[in-house]
Amino acid sequence: MREHWLQVPEWSWNHSTENQPTYVHHWVQQLNEITHTPDMILYGAPISRSSISVSGASLYPTEFRRMWKGFATFNLDEDVDLTSFQVADAGDVTMHTTDILLSHQHIQETSAYLARRYPHTRTCMIGGDHSTTACAVRGIKEAFTNETIGILQLDTHLDVRDPAELGPANGTPIRQLIDGDIVKGKDVINIGLHGYYNAKPLIDYAKEHNIQMVTLKQARKQGLIHTIQRALEQLSAKVDRIYVTVDMDVLDISVAPGVPASTPGGMTAIELFDSLLEIGKHPAVQHIDFVCLDPSKDSPVAETVKTGVYAWLQFISGCMLQTR
Amino acid sequence: MREHWLQVPEWSWNHSTENQPTYVHHWVQQLNEITHTPDMILYGAPISRSSISVSGASLYPTEFRRMWKGFATFNLDEDVDLTSFQVADAGDVTMHTTDILLSHQHIQETSAYLARRYPHTRTCMIGGDHSTTACAVRGIKEAFTNETIGILQLDTHLDVRDPAELGPANGTPIRQLIDGDIVKGKDVINIGLHGYYNAKPLIDYAKEHNIQMVTLKQARKQGLIHTIQRALEQLSAKVDRIYVTVDMDVLDISVAPGVPASTPGGMTAIELFDSLLEIGKHPAVQHIDFVCLDPSKDSPVAETVKTGVYAWLQFISGCMLQTR
Amino acid sequence: MREHWLQVPEWSWNHSTENQPTYVHHWVQQLNEITHTPDMILYGAPISRSSISVSGASLYPTEFRRMWKGFATFNLDEDVDLTSFQVADAGDVTMHTTDILLSHQHIQETSAYLARRYPHTRTCMIGGDHSTTACAVRGIKEAFTNETIGILQLDTHLDVRDPAELGPANGTPIRQLIDGDIVKGKDVINIGLHGYYNAKPLIDYAKEHNIQMVTLKQARKQGLIHTIQRALEQLSAKVDRIYVTVDMDVLDISVAPGVPASTPGGMTAIELFDSLLEIGKHPAVQHIDFVCLDPSKDSPVAETVKTGVYAWLQFISGCMLQTR
Amino acid sequence: MREHWLQVPEWSWNHSTENQPTYVHHWVQQLNEITHTPDMILYGAPISRSSISVSGASLYPTEFRRMWKGFATFNLDEDVDLTSFQVADAGDVTMHTTDILLSHQHIQETSAYLARRYPHTRTCMIGGDHSTTACAVRGIKEAFTNETIGILQLDTHLDVRDPAELGPANGTPIRQLIDGDIVKGKDVINIGLHGYYNAKPLIDYAKEHNIQMVTLKQARKQGLIHTIQRALEQLSAKVDRIYVTVDMDVLDISVAPGVPASTPGGMTAIELFDSLLEIGKHPAVQHIDFVCLDPSKDSPVAETVKTGVYAWLQFISGCMLQTR
Amino acid sequence: MREHWLQVPEWSWNHSTENQPTYVHHWVQQLNEITHTPDMILYGAPISRSSISVSGASLYPTEFRRMWKGFATFNLDEDVDLTSFQVADAGDVTMHTTDILLSHQHIQETSAYLARRYPHTRTCMIGGDHSTTACAVRGIKEAFTNETIGILQLDTHLDVRDPAELGPANGTPIRQLIDGDIVKGKDVINIGLHGYYNAKPLIDYAKEHNIQMVTLKQARKQGLIHTIQRALEQLSAKVDRIYVTVDMDVLDISVAPGVPASTPGGMTAIELFDSLLEIGKHPAVQHIDFVCLDPSKDSPVAETVKTGVYAWLQFISGCMLQTR
Amino acid sequence: MREHWLQVPEWSWNHSTENQPTYVHHWVQQLNEITHTPDMILYGAPISRSSISVSGASLYPTEFRRMWKGFATFNLDEDVDLTSFQVADAGDVTMHTTDILLSHQHIQETSAYLARRYPHTRTCMIGGDHSTTACAVRGIKEAFTNETIGILQLDTHLDVRDPAELGPANGTPIRQLIDGDIVKGKDVINIGLHGYYNAKPLIDYAKEHNIQMVTLKQARKQGLIHTIQRALEQLSAKVDRIYVTVDMDVLDISVAPGVPASTPGGMTAIELFDSLLEIGKHPAVQHIDFVCLDPSKDSPVAETVKTGVYAWLQFISGCMLQTR
């Protein structure tokens, strides 16, 4: 039986041997080419046929890697050189063309494999639609059976629709995890909710299961960074490891044309960047994913994908500030 | 003689009889199918051939109704379930293809009819270009001859160009109303003006007629919500009923690609949403319109129309908070 | 030998003789048609084949003039009528189709010519890509040999790449000027840097040459306007004249689709507008340019070009407030 | 057990009772509202998550019906009034969100149901991706167990990829039917193949199974209409009923931006229209489908969807000319 | 009373005095600057608020003149130098913002004025929507009261909708002229009809009034050029002067994205070009218009406007070949 | 001194060793990895800053290689398996950022190097703008000093503008070669000219130097393939080797949105494909280039780049049919 379903992505790894890398594509390494344990493992989960509405989020892992060539490895805001943090790209999980459950199984097994084999390394999954989060968290739970997992969710939606009705679609991951006893409702904090985008029965479910709903309006009133900090403190007091899931639809529609479910009233890019810097700083955050970005709908200047790469680098910057 | 010129819009009204509606299209009812008095009547005024520059704002009422399917009936920010507020859609005013004055007459007569027949119900007109506002206010004045009307205008422009030169075009409604003695200049407050978008002679007219001009810069300095509150208090102290007109070009061009006259430096979506929540809370606001949104120029993800629906729901949320 | 390389742009100058002009295209005059000394001279430097990546910034001077027809000559925010400030359009510098060095030479000679002939008049150059700044500053230095020049740069990038490698490309102007002893590194202040857009070796160069790097994050913490003020005070204490260069890529990608190098995390339009008002107020600022805006990539509603015209008018408003 | 999975589409059926309908949306009737047997039954199969690459073809049935409002019921070219031909819209087959096999089962059962219940009525299925064709043909075979079915395929691709590898994806329907003994390879004629869009092993499969491949180049040399006629004659001599499947990617990329798999060198719209008129004329053609059109990728003027509606009307015109 | 309503367009007329002009904008002259009688007078009728659906065809005259800078004055296909043919641009007819009837009156009076003042000069009107044709023909009839006028119409539609219902909208011009006894139905030949774009009652009207309907399919069968020739011969045998109206929606949707009413199945650009060359050759053709092109909907490369300029130059080439 | 300036492109070469390649990216090999002499050498000349108007044609070589993944290695129309023809990709010529003459020198030297080292191998250069053709032909002439070269040019333009005025820009290559005595005017045949796209003085130059101008109209009358054949026969009777240059602007604007200089009235894709098949068949054709395609302006579905790859494969198919 295969342990994992990773496929090396088709891009060139031209690491100059002498100089320090100055751009992301010269810095990130391929997992199967290194021998040491990296600080973070990156892997793609390119599936979006499990999305309720038409989505090309399956194209994101490839575009994410293509667009990172435009980013330098130095964070001017924090005066941090990223190159001492080691990121290894494990490639993408192999997907089946029509068997969605099998594809989900691959994600789960691969997540379990990576978590077991690199138990002290942060993992970062690039989706795919939000159904992938349920798979990844289940995989991690498999690897760390005795640990409790808490979820910090940045999202416009609760994602607690009923899998009995839809199957494991992108609207259901949090409910899958709660109903499946993988994560407790009280250990889920959603920051980013706003407006008229969650039907009453879903809110009722969330209340019933004690999911903590923090609207963007509340978060802004209290200070978004303060809200993030408090959420992480709360969770880390209760659980063994924190999984952060960033549904890119938490962004405002004006800055995220490439996220079909983004809405007016969402986060600004700056708010997302500040949040991720803060999240990276917290030692209990071991796992993160970025989901639901459909590059085929992005603006001609690839605004959303660029925002996605930036957000990911902010998380890494946070990790580095933590270890200082 | 016909009392009104309403045409039922061609969309399906599938109200499940048992469950509480969870999405807007299951919640809004058709005026001619209900017997009780609703809390708000919605009607469309689909004309834009009266616009100075080419505009497809006549297409907005239809797109507005099409896009509301994506909105739930629960406001998470305020924890308000909208379904206890009754909105009745009266359909669109019939327009003539080439006789602009006749079309304007239809809007006026229909507005008068609705105001007379439902004197205690809020009305909400979906334009159409800004010329429709003059018609609607005249119609309301006909219905309430003895009442004075004040106008709160959210707009980048003064809209006091000379109808003697242009006819009743979209740049003229406020001047039509002042020159026609329907509304006094001192009872008009415009919030949202900014930059270089009003020619000197128009500003001279406004000053001469004591229109209160509050620039966005001033409003932001004082707090936009505070500015809105003060404006409503001021107006309600002087007039019997307040008509609010929201020219969607008050929005910044980066969030309103579907409003050809939107400009850099305008309101953010959040500012508009907060304003409308506040406006809805004030009991003197009996009438509102949303005008000048051209869906044919909107972004591929319909950002502007979605923002328009959201803004309207914020007004309704405000109304509901008021009655609590 | 020719003194300058100015070509009159092909647009109509229909100045009504009787009335005060109310729109920009009726207010700006043609330099070769006036006899008095204007308050500002505008000229275009339409070159972008010196850009590292493909750019149509050479089209900006023409689009800038075409779009200004939509702007009135009255600034509502500041209650300022622009028409008492005299702007003269000198036209565009003649460019060679394939000889980039010759084109750069033309910009330099023309800038020198204008500075000599109108020593007390502000100049405003509309680029073109950022390589034009090095030419303009060298030309001004030629005209005022004994004066020191300081640079305030609003930019996401340092633009200190090595001309030895690239030639005088758009990534190199600041380095050209420092290495060429035209401007001292310590007399350059860059405000607007952020994120992951400058490679480590460039930051090293900047530090080594004492370029003052103010990140947007720092500026926002201290107050952007305050930061601008302090920068201008600092510079004016050290140098004889200040050259301001506005690389439009300092803007956030969500408000500047027409600037290919714009990024997430950049300035909002309002921040840019406020900055330019402040910059205009400072008497030591004698020269300004706006570069790197590619109208061929702009949004269908020309959002970026409109933002560019607005920013320029803010600078003029500032100049007028200064002279009050 | 349910016999079928049809859902009535949400659009208004405003048939004026007195006048003859002049536009398509006044002419087509709803199947569950009529009592007589119609000449054609239309149904949608809105699935595209079975597509190998990202596709929004699931949106086509709805857009198809929305766009037909722009078409009159009179064919000027043939001087035919369509209104004496009765088309009944049966609505869309219910799809499951994540269980592709179940969705396919629904299409098959519904196709079988319609074929059994209306054995003498032509059926027209609007896809969805090309995987739906395999389902529909299997359903029809269920209904007419003793009859042989032949397929005329207008397509740029053979669609004989291996379901053992991909599952029942959109590249596999013809192979599903051949390997499943539903249709014989020799009873499949593909017209429209061209260029470099079918890998060698697929051509080998086609040759081995005697699929008749007619390239567009050959067809044009012999006359496309003549080629169509001969193909229908050949098939009708061998089989009991002909199923025509129109993969819209047979169209040239310049006329079909809304078909992601369309290619340079494909059919012109006129060629497709002429072909469908001819196909409609042949009495053995009892079933047709139109697949793989993704309206979310269409041009702003909806060129491809309009072409799709036109093609369908041409087929109906052909049917009417036949019965004359 | 004013004789005409012509406004000089705002573009620069830089005719080098020495050399022969090589591009269109150096060749066309302004009517009010010449003293001789030109071979053709060009004028714009920038109205489209009379259009049934939203249209920006009013923007065409300006874009037409802007885009002609890309065209040389030499026709390589026919080896013809256009510069010996004199085209004078009379500018645009002044339009009222909201009084459509008045605007129409202006077009009629201006057309009459030009026809009277330059009785032997061809006129070419650039619309505007198709309602302008009725105005122009009435104006010409006023000028030549005793002459009969025939119309050759290249159009996908009959444009005989009822003005009693719509007013003088763009769907009605031919009916206005027939019902108003300006032109006889039998003296109208429409070439370009096809498909499903004319409702039955309109076809009935056309038949009743003996409008000659030649479908594109028929024309192609007989040869389009031959069909054009025969139509011109037929008309010239019956009437004194021929007015040609080119509704740009006669073009196929794939080559005319900038004509909202264009359809699949229409003319190719080559067919239109060949037709106009032929039309230009016929001496009875004294008047022509090009209508219904909306540049605001054109493709990014301005494909449709370029096609419009090309078509106009073909007509001129035809005129020159005639006089050889 | 360096012999050539080739840089290996950054793409992955995953040639499965066992199976026959079925897609282009598995078939094309890298020149520096093979030892035998290939049938064709491909190289890129990514420069477009020498273009008169803004162009991103420098991006074509990369996009060309990226898009070929969508093409199979079997030509169904001709029943030809391409895999027995060996194509080696030599990578791109190194360009300088601002020194256009140096970049041109690199192209020339590299072309000379390849021609000398592989004297019996066909070369195919992917531009870049049309200035690259002059460099390539000069390089080839250097390699084969004693041979005469003839040019078959598929182009809407003559490209004989004066380098004395523009430098070696993209409008000048044919004139550079004639004036530089590399190629004789009488040995240049241009097929594809049409309409109003060449100024009179350029046509005069062409006539004076006996360039053979075949308009598209003439070619279509005589049969395009026949015209191509005759041109190749004529040239091969006079010269030792034929260089074919395909300016992609020869294509009609409706099929080539990604070629800024394409025009209405140009070649269809099918005409181009048929021409290249014919050209490939002629043994005297040793060199070909494809220039002026700007992928940054292509349609969202990459129509033009796909057409470019297809055209190139047609040329290869022709070569293979020749050797049969």
PDB file of C-alpha atoms in Angstrom, chain B residues 37-181:
ATOM      1  CA  THR B  37     -49.596  46.142   4.358  1.00  0.00           C
ATOM      2  CA  PRO B  38     -45.898  45.422   3.980  1.00  0.00           C
ATOM      3  CA  ASP B  39     -43.056  47.185   5.792  1.00  0.00           C
ATOM      4  CA  MET B  40     -41.430  48.217   2.558  1.00  0.00           C
ATOM      5  CA  ILE B  41     -42.452  48.434  -1.055  1.00  0.00           C
ATOM      6  CA  LEU B  42     -39.802  47.978  -3.696  1.00  0.00           C
ATOM      7  CA  TYR B  43     -40.245  49.161  -7.276  1.00  0.00           C
ATOM      8  CA  GLY B  44     -38.006  49.604 -10.260  1.00  0.00           C
ATOM      9  CA  ALA B  45     -37.662  52.640 -12.520  1.00  0.00           C
ATOM     10  CA  PRO B  46     -35.707  51.177 -15.413  1.00  0.00           C
ATOM     11  CA  ILE B  47     -34.786  54.236 -17.440  1.00  0.00           C
ATOM     12  CA  SER B  48     -31.373  55.498 -18.400  1.00  0.00           C
ATOM     13  CA  ARG B  49     -31.835  57.104 -21.786  1.00  0.00           C
ATOM     14  CA  SER B  50     -32.172  60.336 -19.807  1.00  0.00           C
ATOM     15  CA  SER B  51     -28.541  59.977 -18.814  1.00  0.00           C
ATOM     16  CA  ILE B  52     -26.078  62.566 -20.152  1.00  0.00           C
ATOM     17  CA  SER B  53     -23.517  59.931 -21.002  1.00  0.00           C
ATOM     18  CA  VAL B  54     -24.358  56.448 -22.245  1.00  0.00           C
ATOM     19  CA  SER B  55     -25.725  54.358 -19.402  1.00  0.00           C
ATOM     20  CA  GLY B  56     -27.277  50.941 -18.918  1.00  0.00           C
ATOM     21  CA  ALA B  57     -28.664  51.770 -15.487  1.00  0.00           C
ATOM     22  CA  SER B  58     -32.055  50.779 -16.861  1.00  0.00           C
ATOM     23  CA  LEU B  59     -30.869  47.184 -16.506  1.00  0.00           C
ATOM     24  CA  TYR B  60     -30.300  47.475 -12.767  1.00  0.00           C
ATOM     25  CA  PRO B  61     -33.747  46.540 -11.396  1.00  0.00           C
ATOM     26  CA  THR B  62     -33.597  43.175 -13.162  1.00  0.00           C
ATOM     27  CA  GLU B  63     -30.006  42.436 -12.155  1.00  0.00           C
ATOM     28  CA  PHE B  64     -30.692  43.582  -8.599  1.00  0.00           C
ATOM     29  CA  ARG B  65     -33.418  40.968  -8.292  1.00  0.00           C
ATOM     30  CA  ARG B  66     -31.337  38.308 -10.004  1.00  0.00           C
ATOM     31  CA  MET B  67     -28.360  38.810  -7.722  1.00  0.00           C
ATOM     32  CA  TRP B  68     -30.297  38.817  -4.467  1.00  0.00           C
ATOM     33  CA  LYS B  69     -30.498  35.033  -4.672  1.00  0.00           C
ATOM     34  CA  GLY B  70     -26.959  34.980  -3.320  1.00  0.00           C
ATOM     35  CA  PHE B  71     -27.934  36.691  -0.058  1.00  0.00           C
ATOM     36  CA  ALA B  72     -29.222  35.013   3.077  1.00  0.00           C
ATOM     37  CA  THR B  73     -31.928  36.602   5.204  1.00  0.00           C
ATOM     38  CA  PHE B  74     -29.860  36.704   8.346  1.00  0.00           C
ATOM     39  CA  ASN B  75     -27.559  39.598   9.240  1.00  0.00           C
ATOM     40  CA  LEU B  76     -24.724  38.077  11.220  1.00  0.00           C
ATOM     41  CA  ASP B  77     -23.182  41.416  12.180  1.00  0.00           C
ATOM     42  CA  GLU B  78     -26.322  42.593  13.940  1.00  0.00           C
ATOM     43  CA  ASP B  79     -27.749  39.157  14.756  1.00  0.00           C
ATOM     44  CA  VAL B  80     -30.981  40.126  12.995  1.00  0.00           C
ATOM     45  CA  ASP B  81     -33.295  37.791  11.134  1.00  0.00           C
ATOM     46  CA  LEU B  82     -34.793  39.826   8.302  1.00  0.00           C
ATOM     47  CA  THR B  83     -37.759  37.581   7.711  1.00  0.00           C
ATOM     48  CA  SER B  84     -39.998  39.340  10.182  1.00  0.00           C
ATOM     49  CA  PHE B  85     -39.709  42.488   8.057  1.00  0.00           C
ATOM     50  CA  GLN B  86     -42.041  42.312   5.098  1.00  0.00           C
ATOM     51  CA  VAL B  87     -40.801  43.476   1.722  1.00  0.00           C
ATOM     52  CA  ALA B  88     -43.201  43.555  -1.213  1.00  0.00           C
ATOM     53  CA  ASP B  89     -41.944  43.889  -4.763  1.00  0.00           C
ATOM     54  CA  ALA B  90     -44.332  46.002  -6.830  1.00  0.00           C
ATOM     55  CA  GLY B  91     -42.478  45.377 -10.081  1.00  0.00           C
ATOM     56  CA  ASP B  92     -41.177  47.939 -12.536  1.00  0.00           C
ATOM     57  CA  VAL B  93     -42.697  51.155 -13.838  1.00  0.00           C
ATOM     58  CA  THR B  94     -43.566  50.865 -17.534  1.00  0.00           C
ATOM     59  CA  MET B  95     -41.302  52.984 -19.705  1.00  0.00           C
ATOM     60  CA  HIS B  96     -41.794  54.378 -23.168  1.00  0.00           C
ATOM     61  CA  THR B  97     -39.037  53.614 -25.662  1.00  0.00           C
ATOM     62  CA  THR B  98     -38.472  57.131 -26.933  1.00  0.00           C
ATOM     63  CA  ASP B  99     -40.681  59.542 -24.982  1.00  0.00           C
ATOM     64  CA  ILE B 100     -38.575  60.402 -21.974  1.00  0.00           C
ATOM     65  CA  LEU B 101     -41.023  62.911 -20.528  1.00  0.00           C
ATOM     66  CA  LEU B 102     -43.794  60.348 -20.639  1.00  0.00           C
ATOM     67  CA  SER B 103     -41.607  57.778 -18.879  1.00  0.00           C
ATOM     68  CA  HIS B 104     -40.820  60.341 -16.212  1.00  0.00           C
ATOM     69  CA  GLN B 105     -44.522  61.011 -15.861  1.00  0.00           C
ATOM     70  CA  HIS B 106     -45.115  57.311 -15.289  1.00  0.00           C
ATOM     71  CA  ILE B 107     -42.562  57.227 -12.495  1.00  0.00           C
ATOM     72  CA  GLN B 108     -44.125  60.274 -10.871  1.00  0.00           C
ATOM     73  CA  GLU B 109     -47.658  58.926 -11.070  1.00  0.00           C
ATOM     74  CA  THR B 110     -46.638  55.515  -9.810  1.00  0.00           C
ATOM     75  CA  SER B 111     -44.716  57.007  -6.899  1.00  0.00           C
ATOM     76  CA  ALA B 112     -47.751  59.142  -6.028  1.00  0.00           C
ATOM     77  CA  TYR B 113     -50.018  56.109  -6.267  1.00  0.00           C
ATOM     78  CA  LEU B 114     -47.875  53.977  -3.969  1.00  0.00           C
ATOM     79  CA  ALA B 115     -47.433  56.800  -1.470  1.00  0.00           C
ATOM     80  CA  ARG B 116     -51.167  57.412  -1.342  1.00  0.00           C
ATOM     81  CA  ARG B 117     -52.177  53.819  -1.156  1.00  0.00           C
ATOM     82  CA  TYR B 118     -49.534  52.795   1.386  1.00  0.00           C
ATOM     83  CA  PRO B 119     -48.988  56.014   3.322  1.00  0.00           C
ATOM     84  CA  HIS B 120     -47.227  54.345   6.232  1.00  0.00           C
ATOM     85  CA  THR B 121     -45.009  52.029   4.261  1.00  0.00           C
ATOM     86  CA  ARG B 122     -41.427  52.828   3.325  1.00  0.00           C
ATOM     87  CA  THR B 123     -40.780  52.913  -0.393  1.00  0.00           C
ATOM     88  CA  CYS B 124     -37.597  51.935  -2.102  1.00  0.00           C
ATOM     89  CA  MET B 125     -37.078  52.767  -5.758  1.00  0.00           C
ATOM     90  CA  ILE B 126     -34.359  50.994  -7.753  1.00  0.00           C
ATOM     91  CA  GLY B 127     -33.201  53.179 -10.674  1.00  0.00           C
ATOM     92  CA  GLY B 128     -32.524  53.876 -13.416  1.00  0.00           C
ATOM     93  CA  ASP B 129     -30.450  56.999 -13.653  1.00  0.00           C
ATOM     94  CA  HIS B 130     -30.652  59.924 -11.277  1.00  0.00           C
ATOM     95  CA  SER B 131     -33.374  61.701 -13.246  1.00  0.00           C
ATOM     96  CA  THR B 132     -35.796  59.259 -11.611  1.00  0.00           C
ATOM     97  CA  THR B 133     -35.309  60.864  -8.213  1.00  0.00           C
ATOM     98  CA  ALA B 134     -36.967  64.109  -9.320  1.00  0.00           C
ATOM     99  CA  CYS B 135     -39.972  62.141 -10.543  1.00  0.00           C
ATOM    100  CA  ALA B 136     -40.270  60.082  -7.376  1.00  0.00           C
ATOM    101  CA  VAL B 137     -40.022  63.089  -5.060  1.00  0.00           C
ATOM    102  CA  ARG B 138     -42.608  64.996  -7.087  1.00  0.00           C
ATOM    103  CA  GLY B 139     -44.922  61.984  -6.892  1.00  0.00           C
ATOM    104  CA  ILE B 140     -44.508  61.761  -3.133  1.00  0.00           C
ATOM    105  CA  LYS B 141     -45.130  65.479  -2.798  1.00  0.00           C
ATOM    106  CA  GLU B 142     -48.373  65.017  -4.746  1.00  0.00           C
ATOM    107  CA  ALA B 143     -49.436  62.373  -2.263  1.00  0.00           C
ATOM    108  CA  PHE B 144     -48.514  64.393   0.796  1.00  0.00           C
ATOM    109  CA  THR B 145     -49.242  67.898  -0.368  1.00  0.00           C
ATOM    110  CA  ASN B 146     -49.062  69.424   3.045  1.00  0.00           C
ATOM    111  CA  GLU B 147     -45.840  67.847   4.113  1.00  0.00           C
ATOM    112  CA  THR B 148     -42.352  69.213   3.572  1.00  0.00           C
ATOM    113  CA  ILE B 149     -39.719  66.889   2.193  1.00  0.00           C
ATOM    114  CA  GLY B 150     -36.007  66.945   2.947  1.00  0.00           C
ATOM    115  CA  ILE B 151     -33.378  65.116   0.965  1.00  0.00           C
ATOM    116  CA  LEU B 152     -30.299  63.335   2.185  1.00  0.00           C
ATOM    117  CA  GLN B 153     -28.161  62.724  -0.867  1.00  0.00           C
ATOM    118  CA  LEU B 154     -25.154  60.402  -0.952  1.00  0.00           C
ATOM    119  CA  ASP B 155     -23.451  61.503  -4.122  1.00  0.00           C
ATOM    120  CA  THR B 156     -20.162  62.547  -5.675  1.00  0.00           C
ATOM    121  CA  HIS B 157     -22.030  65.182  -7.630  1.00  0.00           C
ATOM    122  CA  LEU B 158     -24.460  67.950  -6.797  1.00  0.00           C
ATOM    123  CA  ASP B 159     -26.768  67.113  -9.701  1.00  0.00           C
ATOM    124  CA  VAL B 160     -27.882  70.710 -10.074  1.00  0.00           C
ATOM    125  CA  ARG B 161     -27.184  71.148 -13.750  1.00  0.00           C
ATOM    126  CA  ASP B 162     -29.662  73.266 -15.631  1.00  0.00           C
ATOM    127  CA  PRO B 163     -32.760  71.476 -17.012  1.00  0.00           C
ATOM    128  CA  ALA B 164     -33.353  74.477 -19.246  1.00  0.00           C
ATOM    129  CA  GLU B 165     -30.301  73.353 -21.135  1.00  0.00           C
ATOM    130  CA  LEU B 166     -30.396  69.565 -20.814  1.00  0.00           C
ATOM    131  CA  GLY B 167     -34.030  68.794 -20.139  1.00  0.00           C
ATOM    132  CA  PRO B 168     -34.744  66.539 -17.169  1.00  0.00           C
ATOM    133  CA  ALA B 169     -31.448  64.642 -17.511  1.00  0.00           C
ATOM    134  CA  ASN B 170     -29.636  62.700 -14.810  1.00  0.00           C
ATOM    135  CA  GLY B 171     -27.462  65.702 -13.849  1.00  0.00           C
ATOM    136  CA  THR B 172     -30.442  67.865 -12.921  1.00  0.00           C
ATOM    137  CA  PRO B 173     -32.801  66.253 -10.362  1.00  0.00           C
ATOM    138  CA  ILE B 174     -31.938  68.353  -7.326  1.00  0.00           C
ATOM    139  CA  ARG B 175     -32.222  71.529  -9.341  1.00  0.00           C
ATOM    140  CA  GLN B 176     -35.532  70.422 -10.806  1.00  0.00           C
ATOM    141  CA  LEU B 177     -36.870  69.965  -7.300  1.00  0.00           C
ATOM    142  CA  ILE B 178     -35.521  73.247  -5.961  1.00  0.00           C
ATOM    143  CA  ASP B 179     -36.537  75.317  -8.980  1.00  0.00           C
ATOM    144  CA  GLY B 180     -39.905  73.555  -8.979  1.00  0.00           C
ATOM    145  CA  ASP B 181     -40.487  74.448  -5.326  1.00  0.00           C
TER     146      ASP B 181
END
